[in-house]
Coordinates of C-alpha atoms and ligand atoms in Angstrom, one line a residue:
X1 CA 79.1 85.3 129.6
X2 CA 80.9 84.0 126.2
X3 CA 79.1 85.6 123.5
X4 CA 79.3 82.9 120.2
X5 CA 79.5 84.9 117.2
X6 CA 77.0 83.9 114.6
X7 CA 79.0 84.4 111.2
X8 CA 76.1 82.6 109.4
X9 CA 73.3 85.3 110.6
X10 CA 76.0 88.0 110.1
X11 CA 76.3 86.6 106.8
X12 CA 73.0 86.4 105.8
X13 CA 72.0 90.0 107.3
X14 CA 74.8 91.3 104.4
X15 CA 73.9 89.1 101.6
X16 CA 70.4 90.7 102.2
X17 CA 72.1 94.3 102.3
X18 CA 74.1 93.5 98.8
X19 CA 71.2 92.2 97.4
X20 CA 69.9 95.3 97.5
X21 CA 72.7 97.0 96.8
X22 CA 72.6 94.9 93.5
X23 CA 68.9 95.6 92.6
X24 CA 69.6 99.6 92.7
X25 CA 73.0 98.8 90.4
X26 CA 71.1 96.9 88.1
X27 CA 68.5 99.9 87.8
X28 CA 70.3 102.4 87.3
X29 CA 73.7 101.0 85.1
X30 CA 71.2 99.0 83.1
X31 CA 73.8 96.0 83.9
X32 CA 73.7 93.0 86.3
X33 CA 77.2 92.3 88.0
X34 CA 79.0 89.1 87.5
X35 CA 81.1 87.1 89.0
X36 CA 83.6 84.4 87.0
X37 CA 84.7 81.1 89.2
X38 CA 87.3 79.4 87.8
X39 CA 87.9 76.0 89.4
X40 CA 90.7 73.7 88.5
X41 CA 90.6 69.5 89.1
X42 CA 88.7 67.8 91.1
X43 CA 89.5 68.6 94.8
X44 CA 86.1 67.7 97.1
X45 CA 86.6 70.6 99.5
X46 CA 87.0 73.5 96.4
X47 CA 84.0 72.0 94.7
X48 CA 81.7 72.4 97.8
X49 CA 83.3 76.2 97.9
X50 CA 82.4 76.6 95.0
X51 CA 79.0 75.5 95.4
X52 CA 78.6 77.8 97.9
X53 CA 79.8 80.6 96.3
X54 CA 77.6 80.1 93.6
X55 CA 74.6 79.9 95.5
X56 CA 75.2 83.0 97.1
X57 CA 75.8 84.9 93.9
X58 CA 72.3 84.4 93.1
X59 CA 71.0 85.0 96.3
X60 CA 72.6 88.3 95.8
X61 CA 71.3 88.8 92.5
X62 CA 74.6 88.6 90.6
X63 CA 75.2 87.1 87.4
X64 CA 77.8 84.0 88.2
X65 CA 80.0 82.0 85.9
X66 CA 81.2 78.8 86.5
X67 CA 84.7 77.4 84.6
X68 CA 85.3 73.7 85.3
X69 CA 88.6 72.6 84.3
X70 CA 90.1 69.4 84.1
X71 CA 92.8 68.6 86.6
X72 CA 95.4 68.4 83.7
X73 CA 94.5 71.8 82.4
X74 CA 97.8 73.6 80.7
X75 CA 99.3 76.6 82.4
X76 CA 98.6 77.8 78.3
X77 CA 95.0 77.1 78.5
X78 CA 94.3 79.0 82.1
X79 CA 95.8 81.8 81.0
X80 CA 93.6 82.2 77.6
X81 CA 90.6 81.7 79.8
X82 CA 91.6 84.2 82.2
X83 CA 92.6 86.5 79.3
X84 CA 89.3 86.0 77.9
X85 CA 87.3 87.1 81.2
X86 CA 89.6 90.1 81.7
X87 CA 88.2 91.3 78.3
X88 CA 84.3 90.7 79.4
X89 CA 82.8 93.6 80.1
X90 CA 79.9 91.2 81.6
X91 CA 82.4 89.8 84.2
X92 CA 83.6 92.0 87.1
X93 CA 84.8 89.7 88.9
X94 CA 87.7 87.2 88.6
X95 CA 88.2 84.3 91.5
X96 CA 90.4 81.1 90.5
X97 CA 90.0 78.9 93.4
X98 CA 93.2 77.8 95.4
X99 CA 95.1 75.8 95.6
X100 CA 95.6 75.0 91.7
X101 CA 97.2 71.5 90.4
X102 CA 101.2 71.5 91.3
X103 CA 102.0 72.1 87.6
X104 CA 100.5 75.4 88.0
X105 CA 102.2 78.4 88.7
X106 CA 99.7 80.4 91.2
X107 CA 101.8 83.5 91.3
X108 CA 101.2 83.9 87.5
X109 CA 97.9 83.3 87.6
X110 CA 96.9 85.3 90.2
X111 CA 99.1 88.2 88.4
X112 CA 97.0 87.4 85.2
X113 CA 94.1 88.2 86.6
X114 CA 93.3 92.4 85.9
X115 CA 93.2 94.0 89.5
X116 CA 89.9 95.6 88.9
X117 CA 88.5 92.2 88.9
X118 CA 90.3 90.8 91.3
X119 CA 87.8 90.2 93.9
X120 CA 90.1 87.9 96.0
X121 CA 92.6 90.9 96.8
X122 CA 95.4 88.5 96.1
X123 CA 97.0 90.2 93.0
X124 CA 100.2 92.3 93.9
X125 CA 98.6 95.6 93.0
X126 CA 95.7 95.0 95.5
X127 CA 98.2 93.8 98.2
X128 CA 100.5 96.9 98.0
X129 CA 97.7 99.5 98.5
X130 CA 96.5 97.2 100.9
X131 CA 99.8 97.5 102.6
X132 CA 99.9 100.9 102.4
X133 CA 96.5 102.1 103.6
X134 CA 95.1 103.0 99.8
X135 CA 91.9 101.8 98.7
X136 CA 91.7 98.2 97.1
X137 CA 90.0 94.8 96.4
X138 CA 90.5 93.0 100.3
X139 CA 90.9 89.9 101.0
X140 CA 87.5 88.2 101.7
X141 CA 88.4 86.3 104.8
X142 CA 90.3 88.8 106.5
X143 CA 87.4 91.2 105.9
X144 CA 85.0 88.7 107.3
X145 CA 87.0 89.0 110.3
X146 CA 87.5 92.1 110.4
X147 CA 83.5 92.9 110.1
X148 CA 82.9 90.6 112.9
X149 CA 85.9 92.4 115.3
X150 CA 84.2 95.7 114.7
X151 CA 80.8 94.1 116.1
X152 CA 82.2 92.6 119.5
X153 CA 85.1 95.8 119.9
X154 CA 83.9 99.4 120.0
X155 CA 86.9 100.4 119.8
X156 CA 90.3 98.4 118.1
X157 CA 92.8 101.0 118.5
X158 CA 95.5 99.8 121.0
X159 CA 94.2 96.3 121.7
X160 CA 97.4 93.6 121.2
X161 CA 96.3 91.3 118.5
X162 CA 98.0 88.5 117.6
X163 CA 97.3 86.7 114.3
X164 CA 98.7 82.9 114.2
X165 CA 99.8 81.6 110.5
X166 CA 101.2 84.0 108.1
X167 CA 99.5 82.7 104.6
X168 CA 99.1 85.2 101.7
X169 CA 95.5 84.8 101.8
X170 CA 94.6 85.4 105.6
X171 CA 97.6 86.0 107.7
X172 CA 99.5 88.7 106.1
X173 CA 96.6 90.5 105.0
X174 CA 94.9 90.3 108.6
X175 CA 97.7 91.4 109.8
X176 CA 97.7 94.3 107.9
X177 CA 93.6 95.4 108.4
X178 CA 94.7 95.2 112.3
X179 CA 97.7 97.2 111.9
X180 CA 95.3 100.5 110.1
X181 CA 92.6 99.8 112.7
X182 CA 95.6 100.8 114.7
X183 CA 96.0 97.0 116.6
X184 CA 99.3 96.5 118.1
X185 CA 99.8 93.1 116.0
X186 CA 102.1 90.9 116.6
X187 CA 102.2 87.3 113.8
X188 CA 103.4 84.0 115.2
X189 CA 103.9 81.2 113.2
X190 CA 105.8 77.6 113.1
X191 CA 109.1 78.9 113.6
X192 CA 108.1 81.6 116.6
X193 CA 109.4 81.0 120.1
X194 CA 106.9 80.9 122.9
X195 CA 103.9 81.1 121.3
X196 CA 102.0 80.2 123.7
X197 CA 102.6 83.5 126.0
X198 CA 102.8 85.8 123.2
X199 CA 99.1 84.3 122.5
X200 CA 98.0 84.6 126.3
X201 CA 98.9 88.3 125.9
X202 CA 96.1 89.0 122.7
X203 CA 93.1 91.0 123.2
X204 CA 92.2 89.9 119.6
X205 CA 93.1 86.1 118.8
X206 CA 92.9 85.2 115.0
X207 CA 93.8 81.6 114.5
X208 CA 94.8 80.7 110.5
X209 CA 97.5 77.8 110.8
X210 CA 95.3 74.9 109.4
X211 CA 96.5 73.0 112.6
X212 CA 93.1 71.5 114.3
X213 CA 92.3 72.4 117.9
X214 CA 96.0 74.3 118.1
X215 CA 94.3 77.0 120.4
X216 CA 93.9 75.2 124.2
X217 CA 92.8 77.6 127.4
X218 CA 95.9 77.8 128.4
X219 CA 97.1 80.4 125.6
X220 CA 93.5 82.8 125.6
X221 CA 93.7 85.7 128.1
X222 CA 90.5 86.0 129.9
X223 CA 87.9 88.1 128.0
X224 CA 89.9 87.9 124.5
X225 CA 87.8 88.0 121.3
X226 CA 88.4 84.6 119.0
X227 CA 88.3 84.3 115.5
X228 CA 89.0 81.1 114.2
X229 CA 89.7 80.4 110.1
X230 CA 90.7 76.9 110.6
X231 CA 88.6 74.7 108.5
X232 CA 90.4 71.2 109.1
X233 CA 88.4 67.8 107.9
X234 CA 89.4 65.1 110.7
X235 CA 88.2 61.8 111.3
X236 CA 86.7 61.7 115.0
X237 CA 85.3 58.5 115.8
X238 CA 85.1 57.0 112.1
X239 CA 83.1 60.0 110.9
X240 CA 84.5 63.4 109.3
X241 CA 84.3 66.0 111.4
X242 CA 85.1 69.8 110.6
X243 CA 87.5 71.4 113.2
X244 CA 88.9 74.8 114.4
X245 CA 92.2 75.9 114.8
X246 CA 91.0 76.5 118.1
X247 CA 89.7 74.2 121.0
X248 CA 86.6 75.6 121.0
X249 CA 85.1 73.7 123.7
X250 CA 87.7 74.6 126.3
X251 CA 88.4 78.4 124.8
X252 CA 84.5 79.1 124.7
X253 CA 84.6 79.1 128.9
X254 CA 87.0 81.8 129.0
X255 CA 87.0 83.9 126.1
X256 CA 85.3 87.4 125.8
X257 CA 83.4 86.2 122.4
X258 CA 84.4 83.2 120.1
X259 CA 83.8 82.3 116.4
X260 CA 82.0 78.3 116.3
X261 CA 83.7 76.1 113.1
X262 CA 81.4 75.4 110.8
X263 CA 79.1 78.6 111.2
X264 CA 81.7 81.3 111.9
X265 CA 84.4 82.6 109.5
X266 CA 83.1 80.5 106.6
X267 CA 80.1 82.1 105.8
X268 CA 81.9 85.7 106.4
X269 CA 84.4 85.1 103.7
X270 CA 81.7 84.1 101.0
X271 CA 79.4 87.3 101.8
X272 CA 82.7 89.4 101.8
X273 CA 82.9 87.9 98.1
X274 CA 79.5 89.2 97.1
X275 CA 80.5 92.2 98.3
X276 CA 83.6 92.7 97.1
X277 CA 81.9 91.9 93.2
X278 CA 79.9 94.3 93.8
X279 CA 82.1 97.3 94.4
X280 CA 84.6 95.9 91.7
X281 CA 81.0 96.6 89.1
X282 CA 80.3 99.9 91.1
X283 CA 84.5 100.9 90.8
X284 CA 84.2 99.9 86.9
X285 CA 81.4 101.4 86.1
X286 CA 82.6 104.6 88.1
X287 CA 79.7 104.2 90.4
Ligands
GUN301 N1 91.1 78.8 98.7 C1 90.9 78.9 100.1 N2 90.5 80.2 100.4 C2 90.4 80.9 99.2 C3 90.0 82.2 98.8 O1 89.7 83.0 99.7 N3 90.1 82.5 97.5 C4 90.5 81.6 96.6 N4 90.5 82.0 95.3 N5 90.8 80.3 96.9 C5 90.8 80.0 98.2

């Protein structure tokens, strides 16, 4: 039987546990944490993140900011306001929502941003002790996955995982997590050779490539755990439809356990956000 991983229960069981991990922070620091959200433009699919985020903040208890900027908004202008949040002691966490507007340069901005708030894990200080096995700010999707591996796998040392896409925000770092759990991890991306039997060879599957239903039966081994990022917004029929990076439908009949899209990874990463606020408060305030 093909166990369907519930990443919206799973979510909800650890908004309830930082909720009152919030409540015992507020009453003994005397201080509520918050959490900044800077978004840039108009883009549909970062606004409805962003209304999500939002709405989980206060689930958890946590005091949340939101910065709405206009599409045109000067590289000048982003970095006053992230200046400006690196200096309030109310804020403790820092997330600018990607991708910015071309003229922006996201490298700068996410190096702008002080570490100890950076609650995304994307600023090069968080990446290198990543990288190196020290304690930092991780990545909230690739800690969403992670959380859900260590539910269906007792044990991750020596299981081949194979993570497809090598992005900044989920690849690389997912890749890295596996690696200390002690994975054998091999990445594959657009210019790899035979992906498909270097797939059919993974214990752990992690599909991030942004490429709908990329994943077919043919490239799961038997009994392999899934985890699918993809989000991809495709018109099925006349109507929108959300869509895995996997084939869900076909890979669900062989697979060991399987992450659904929408309801899987999604809800992980913005728990994983509430979570990572709080310890940037708790690592602030020396807690
Ligand atoms: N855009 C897509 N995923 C993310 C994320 O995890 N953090 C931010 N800041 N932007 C994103």
């Amino acid at each position: 039987m093909t166990v369907r991983i519930d990443g919206k229960a799973l979510a909800d069981d650890i908004v309830e546990k930082v909720a009152l991990d919030v409540a015992a922070f507020k009453r003994d620091q005397k201080v509520t944490p918050g959490l900044a959200v800077v978004l840039v433009g108009e883009d549909p699919a970062s606004a409805v993140y962003v209304r999500n985020k939002v709405k989980r903040a206060n689930q958890a208890g946590l005091n949340s900011t939101e910065h709405y900027l206009a599409k045109d908004t000067s590289q000048e202008e982003l970095d006053k306001l992230i200046s400006q949040l690196n200096q309030d002691d109310s804020v403790h966490g820092i997330l600018v929502q990607l991708p910015l507007p071309k003229h922006l340069d996201e490298s700068h901005v996410i190096e702008a941003i002080s570490p100890a708030k950076d609650v995304d894990g994307f600023h090069p200080q968080n990446v290198g002790n990543l990288v190196t096995g020290q304690k930092s700010l991780i990545p909230c999707t690739p800690l969403g996955c992670m959380i859900m591996l260590n539910r269906e796998i007792d044990d991750l040392s020596g299981k081949n995982a194979v993570v497809i896409g090598r992005s900044n925000i989920v690849g690389k770092p997912m890749a890295s997590l596996l690696l200390q759990a002690n994975c054998t991890v091999t990445t594959v991306h657009s210019k790899t050779q035979g992906i498909e039997s270097i797939c059919r060879n993974a214990d752990i599957l992690v599909a991030a490539v942004g490429q709908a239903l990329l994943v077919k039966k043919e490239w799961v081994k038997p009994g392999a755990v899934i985890i699918d990022v993809g989000i991809n917004s495709v018109e099925v029929e006349g109507k929108r439809r959300l869509l895995g990076d996997v084939d869900y439908d076909q890979v669900s009949s062989i697979a060991g356990a399987i992450t659904p899209v929408p309801g899987g990874v999604g809800p992980m990463t913005i728990a994983c956000l509430m979570q990572n606020t709080l310890t940037a408060a708790q690592h602030q305030l020396g807690v």
